[in-house]
Coordinates of C-alpha atoms in Angstrom, one line a residue:
M1 CA -140.8 -93.0 -30.7
F2 CA -140.1 -90.4 -33.0
F3 CA -136.9 -89.5 -31.3
S4 CA -135.9 -92.3 -29.7
R5 CA -132.4 -93.8 -30.1
R6 CA -131.1 -96.0 -32.9
P7 CA -129.8 -99.2 -31.1
K8 CA -125.8 -99.8 -32.0
N9 CA -123.7 -102.3 -33.7
R10 CA -122.0 -103.6 -30.8
R11 CA -120.3 -105.9 -33.1
S12 CA -119.1 -103.6 -35.0
E13 CA -117.3 -102.0 -32.0
R14 CA -115.9 -105.0 -31.1
V15 CA -114.2 -105.5 -34.2
L16 CA -112.9 -101.9 -34.4
V17 CA -111.6 -102.2 -30.8
L18 CA -110.0 -105.3 -31.4
D19 CA -108.2 -104.0 -34.8
V20 CA -106.9 -101.0 -32.9
K21 CA -105.4 -104.1 -30.0
L22 CA -103.7 -106.3 -33.2
R23 CA -102.0 -103.7 -34.8
S24 CA -100.2 -101.5 -31.2
Q25 CA -99.5 -105.2 -30.7
A26 CA -97.5 -105.4 -34.2
R27 CA -95.9 -102.6 -33.6
R28 CA -94.8 -103.3 -30.4
A29 CA -93.2 -106.5 -31.6
N30 CA -91.8 -105.0 -34.7
R31 CA -90.2 -102.3 -32.5
W32 CA -88.7 -105.4 -30.0
R33 CA -87.3 -107.2 -33.5
F34 CA -85.2 -103.9 -34.6
A35 CA -84.2 -103.3 -30.9
V36 CA -82.9 -107.1 -31.1
L37 CA -81.3 -106.9 -34.6
A38 CA -79.3 -103.8 -33.4
L39 CA -78.4 -104.9 -30.4
T40 CA -77.3 -108.0 -32.2
A41 CA -75.3 -106.1 -35.0
L42 CA -73.7 -104.1 -32.4
V43 CA -72.5 -106.7 -30.5
T44 CA -71.5 -108.9 -33.5
V45 CA -69.3 -105.6 -34.3
A46 CA -68.0 -105.2 -31.4
L47 CA -66.5 -108.6 -30.8
G48 CA -65.4 -108.7 -34.6
Y49 CA -63.5 -105.5 -33.7
A50 CA -62.2 -106.8 -30.5
L51 CA -60.9 -109.9 -32.5
G52 CA -59.9 -107.9 -35.2
E53 CA -57.4 -106.2 -32.8
R54 CA -56.7 -109.1 -30.9
G55 CA -55.6 -110.8 -34.0
W56 CA -54.2 -108.0 -35.5
Q57 CA -51.4 -107.3 -32.2
W58 CA -51.1 -111.2 -32.4
L59 CA -49.9 -110.7 -35.7
R60 CA -48.0 -107.8 -35.3
E61 CA -46.5 -109.5 -32.7
H62 CA -45.1 -112.7 -33.9
A63 CA -45.0 -111.4 -38.1
F64 CA -43.4 -108.5 -37.3
Y65 CA -42.0 -107.0 -34.1
S66 CA -40.7 -110.7 -33.3
N67 CA -39.5 -111.8 -37.3
Q68 CA -35.4 -112.1 -36.7
A69 CA -35.2 -111.1 -40.4
F70 CA -36.4 -107.6 -39.1
A71 CA -33.3 -107.3 -36.7
L72 CA -31.5 -104.5 -36.7
N73 CA -27.4 -105.0 -38.1
T74 CA -26.7 -101.4 -38.6
I75 CA -26.8 -98.2 -37.5
E76 CA -25.8 -95.4 -39.8
V77 CA -24.4 -92.6 -38.0
Q78 CA -23.4 -88.8 -40.0
T79 CA -22.8 -86.3 -37.7
D80 CA -21.2 -82.8 -38.2
G81 CA -17.5 -84.2 -36.5
W82 CA -17.8 -83.0 -33.2
I83 CA -19.9 -85.7 -31.7
S84 CA -18.7 -89.1 -32.2
P85 CA -20.9 -91.4 -33.3
D86 CA -20.4 -94.1 -30.9
Q87 CA -21.9 -91.1 -28.8
V88 CA -25.0 -90.8 -31.0
R89 CA -25.6 -94.6 -30.8
Q90 CA -26.1 -94.4 -27.2
W91 CA -28.1 -91.5 -26.6
A92 CA -30.8 -93.0 -29.8
G93 CA -31.0 -95.4 -27.0
V94 CA -30.7 -98.4 -29.7
K95 CA -28.9 -101.8 -30.2
L96 CA -27.8 -104.1 -33.2
G97 CA -30.1 -107.3 -32.9
D98 CA -33.3 -104.9 -32.1
N99 CA -36.4 -104.9 -34.2
L100 CA -36.3 -102.6 -36.6
L101 CA -40.4 -102.1 -36.8
A102 CA -40.3 -101.8 -33.2
I103 CA -38.2 -98.7 -33.1
D104 CA -39.9 -95.8 -31.8
L105 CA -38.8 -93.2 -34.4
D106 CA -40.5 -90.3 -32.8
R107 CA -39.1 -91.0 -29.5
I108 CA -35.6 -91.2 -31.1
K109 CA -35.8 -87.5 -32.2
R110 CA -36.9 -86.2 -29.7
D111 CA -34.7 -87.3 -27.3
L112 CA -31.4 -86.2 -29.3
E113 CA -33.4 -83.2 -29.7
L114 CA -32.4 -82.4 -26.7
I115 CA -29.5 -82.8 -25.9
P116 CA -27.9 -79.5 -26.4
Q117 CA -25.1 -80.0 -29.1
V118 CA -27.6 -80.9 -31.0
E119 CA -29.5 -78.8 -33.5
Q120 CA -31.5 -81.1 -35.1
A121 CA -31.6 -84.7 -35.8
V122 CA -33.2 -87.2 -38.7
V123 CA -34.2 -91.0 -38.1
E124 CA -34.9 -92.9 -40.9
R125 CA -36.2 -96.7 -41.0
V126 CA -34.8 -98.9 -43.9
L127 CA -36.0 -102.1 -44.2
P128 CA -34.9 -104.9 -43.4
H129 CA -31.9 -104.3 -41.4
L130 CA -30.9 -100.4 -41.3
L131 CA -31.1 -97.4 -39.2
R132 CA -30.1 -94.1 -40.2
L133 CA -30.0 -91.0 -37.7
Q134 CA -28.6 -87.8 -39.5
V135 CA -27.3 -84.9 -37.1
T136 CA -26.9 -81.0 -36.8
E137 CA -24.8 -80.0 -34.1
R138 CA -24.9 -76.4 -33.2
E139 CA -21.9 -74.5 -34.1
P140 CA -20.2 -72.5 -31.7
I141 CA -19.2 -69.3 -32.2
A142 CA -18.2 -68.1 -28.9
Q143 CA -17.5 -69.2 -24.9
V144 CA -18.1 -67.8 -21.8
Q145 CA -15.7 -68.6 -19.2
G146 CA -16.8 -68.9 -15.3
L147 CA -16.6 -71.1 -12.7
Q148 CA -19.0 -74.2 -11.1
P149 CA -19.2 -76.2 -8.6
D150 CA -18.0 -79.6 -8.9
E151 CA -19.2 -83.3 -7.0
R152 CA -17.4 -82.4 -3.8
G153 CA -18.7 -79.0 -3.9
S154 CA -15.0 -77.1 -5.1
L155 CA -15.4 -74.2 -7.7
V156 CA -13.6 -75.3 -11.0
P157 CA -13.2 -73.5 -14.1
A158 CA -15.8 -74.3 -16.0
V159 CA -16.6 -73.2 -19.8
L160 CA -19.8 -73.3 -22.4
Y161 CA -19.9 -72.2 -25.5
L162 CA -22.8 -70.4 -27.2
D163 CA -23.8 -70.0 -31.0
A164 CA -25.3 -67.8 -33.5
Q165 CA -29.2 -68.0 -31.5
G166 CA -27.1 -67.6 -28.0
V167 CA -28.5 -71.8 -27.3
A168 CA -25.9 -72.2 -24.6
I169 CA -23.6 -75.5 -24.9
P170 CA -21.4 -77.3 -22.5
P171 CA -19.2 -79.4 -23.6
L172 CA -19.6 -83.2 -24.5
A173 CA -18.9 -85.2 -21.2
Q174 CA -16.2 -87.5 -20.4
T175 CA -15.2 -87.6 -24.8
Q176 CA -11.8 -86.0 -25.7
P177 CA -12.5 -84.3 -29.3
H178 CA -10.5 -84.0 -32.6
P179 CA -7.1 -82.2 -31.5
L180 CA -8.4 -79.6 -34.6
V181 CA -11.7 -79.6 -32.8
S182 CA -10.0 -78.7 -29.6
Q183 CA -8.7 -75.7 -31.3
A184 CA -10.9 -74.5 -33.2
L185 CA -13.1 -74.4 -29.3
A186 CA -10.2 -73.3 -27.9
A187 CA -10.1 -69.7 -30.2
L188 CA -13.4 -68.6 -29.6
P189 CA -13.6 -65.5 -28.6
V190 CA -14.5 -65.2 -25.3
I191 CA -17.5 -62.5 -24.0
R192 CA -16.7 -61.2 -20.9
G193 CA -19.5 -59.3 -18.2
V194 CA -21.7 -62.3 -18.8
S195 CA -21.7 -65.4 -15.9
S196 CA -21.6 -69.0 -16.8
A197 CA -24.6 -69.2 -14.0
E198 CA -26.7 -67.2 -16.3
L199 CA -26.6 -69.7 -18.8
R200 CA -29.1 -72.5 -18.9
A201 CA -27.4 -75.4 -21.5
G202 CA -29.5 -76.1 -23.9
Q203 CA -31.4 -72.8 -23.9
P204 CA -30.6 -69.3 -25.2
T205 CA -29.5 -66.5 -23.5
Q206 CA -31.9 -64.1 -22.5
H207 CA -29.0 -61.6 -21.8
P208 CA -29.4 -58.3 -24.4
A209 CA -25.6 -57.6 -24.1
A210 CA -24.4 -61.5 -24.9
R211 CA -26.6 -61.0 -28.1
T212 CA -25.4 -58.2 -29.4
A213 CA -21.8 -59.4 -28.7
L214 CA -22.6 -62.6 -30.4
R215 CA -23.6 -60.3 -33.4
L216 CA -20.6 -58.5 -33.6
V217 CA -19.0 -62.1 -33.5
T218 CA -21.3 -63.1 -36.4
E219 CA -20.9 -59.4 -38.2
L220 CA -17.4 -59.8 -38.0
E221 CA -17.1 -63.3 -39.7
R222 CA -19.3 -62.1 -42.8
S223 CA -17.3 -58.7 -43.4
P224 CA -13.6 -58.1 -45.4
L225 CA -11.9 -57.7 -42.2
A226 CA -12.4 -61.2 -40.3
N227 CA -9.2 -62.0 -42.8
L228 CA -7.4 -58.8 -41.3
V229 CA -7.8 -59.4 -37.7
E230 CA -8.2 -62.4 -34.9
L231 CA -11.0 -61.0 -32.4
R232 CA -10.1 -62.4 -29.1
A233 CA -12.5 -61.2 -26.3
V234 CA -15.7 -59.3 -26.1
E235 CA -16.2 -56.9 -23.0
L236 CA -19.8 -56.0 -22.0
S237 CA -18.7 -54.5 -18.1
S238 CA -19.7 -51.0 -20.1
P239 CA -23.3 -50.2 -20.7
G240 CA -24.2 -49.0 -24.2
V241 CA -20.6 -50.5 -25.8
L242 CA -18.9 -53.4 -26.6
V243 CA -15.2 -53.8 -26.3
A244 CA -13.7 -55.8 -28.7
T245 CA -9.9 -57.5 -28.0
T246 CA -7.5 -58.8 -30.7
S247 CA -5.2 -60.8 -31.0
Q248 CA -2.9 -58.2 -32.0
G249 CA -3.4 -55.9 -29.5
A250 CA -5.9 -53.8 -30.8
E251 CA -9.3 -52.3 -28.2
V252 CA -11.7 -51.5 -30.1
T253 CA -15.0 -50.0 -28.5
L254 CA -18.0 -50.5 -30.7
G255 CA -21.9 -49.3 -30.4
T256 CA -24.8 -51.7 -29.9
D257 CA -26.2 -50.5 -33.3
D258 CA -25.2 -50.4 -36.8
L259 CA -22.6 -52.8 -36.0
E260 CA -22.1 -52.8 -40.0
Q261 CA -21.2 -49.6 -40.2
Q262 CA -18.7 -49.8 -37.2
L263 CA -17.1 -52.4 -39.3
R264 CA -16.0 -50.8 -41.7
R265 CA -14.6 -47.7 -40.7
W266 CA -13.4 -50.0 -38.4
R267 CA -11.1 -51.6 -41.9
L268 CA -10.6 -48.2 -43.2
V269 CA -8.5 -47.4 -40.5
H270 CA -6.6 -50.5 -40.4
Q271 CA -5.9 -50.4 -43.3
A272 CA -4.5 -47.1 -43.5
G273 CA -2.1 -47.8 -40.4
L274 CA -0.6 -51.0 -42.8
R275 CA 0.5 -47.7 -45.1
L276 CA 1.8 -45.6 -42.4
G277 CA 3.3 -49.0 -40.4
R278 CA 1.6 -48.4 -37.5
A279 CA -1.1 -50.5 -35.9
I280 CA -4.1 -50.0 -33.6
G281 CA -3.3 -49.6 -29.9
S282 CA -7.4 -48.3 -29.5
L283 CA -10.0 -47.3 -31.2
D284 CA -13.1 -45.9 -30.7
L285 CA -16.0 -46.2 -32.6
S286 CA -19.1 -45.9 -30.1
V287 CA -18.9 -41.8 -31.4
S288 CA -20.7 -41.0 -34.8
N289 CA -18.9 -37.9 -35.9
N290 CA -15.2 -39.0 -35.2
C291 CA -12.9 -42.0 -34.7
P292 CA -10.8 -41.2 -31.2
L293 CA -7.3 -43.5 -32.3
V294 CA -4.5 -44.2 -30.3
W295 CA -1.3 -46.0 -32.3
L296 CA 0.9 -48.5 -30.2
E297 CA 3.3 -47.2 -29.2
D298 CA 6.4 -48.8 -30.7
S299 CA 4.8 -47.6 -33.9
A300 CA 5.3 -51.2 -35.4
V301 CA 3.5 -53.2 -36.6
P302 CA 2.9 -56.6 -35.0
P303 CA 3.8 -59.8 -37.1
P304 CA 0.7 -61.5 -38.6
K305 CA -0.4 -64.7 -36.8
S306 CA -2.0 -67.6 -38.8
K307 CA -5.3 -67.7 -37.7
P308 CA -6.6 -70.7 -36.7
V309 CA -8.7 -72.5 -37.4
K310 CA -12.4 -72.4 -37.5
F311 CA -15.3 -74.4 -35.9
L312 CA -16.9 -75.4 -39.6
P313 CA -18.5 -78.8 -39.2
H314 CA -18.4 -81.0 -42.4
R315 CA -20.3 -83.7 -42.6
K316 CA -19.6 -87.7 -41.9
K317 CA -20.7 -90.4 -42.3
H318 CA -20.1 -93.6 -40.1
V319 CA -21.7 -97.2 -40.3

């Protein structure tokens, strides 16, 4: 018939379906092959890394860390003179015979800088046998005296030193400093009005008046007045002012602002007293428009005293 359909080519359809199935199977086989290769590569890399890591650990342990060729035989210590080299070696926690390569330099630096008396530490490894420790000590410029409980609970006199940044420095325990160091520490001006209980070793004080007193000590030492007077104490009991006492018997009241200008006025009054043969009994520099002044009763200048040795660190190297 005119509208009858032409017979289909069944053979062609079967070939087409077979070709599609073959290509699909080939793609699946390729994907499996790629997955196997990727997994093999990953396992190979992981195994190689593990073997390499174990091999490096073995090499490091036997060729370096256990090698007597790198045994420590010299600990060189450089200090400013207050801390003994034996004390620094003890703080460092290393001993002769330790393997130099196995020593943790960062740990030593961290431990040393946690010591209140130490401002900065430099640790250097010098192969094959030398460890170099360089310690910059905190320089005390004042002291705070008070009481603290001992092991039996009794209150005993105690002293803390302060550096220019207000960091509290306790005395070195169980050590006898050099006589010159002891003399310099004893001559430091005493800050009164702040309790030692308010201070934490190794931490800067947050007491505002105490920080101002430290600024007074620092600026006085930098001024020409440092060669004329010896500061013995700074009293903080009155708000807004500092009362400085000198070894010559003078009592000088200063405001907490513009200390440099007040020190210049103090020097002018001191020089005027020298010309008149008089000595300052009391002087109020906290008043800006005049200087209330009282001369000593005996009208005689006290004989000059030799200034005590100052705590001036000088670097010492010990091997």
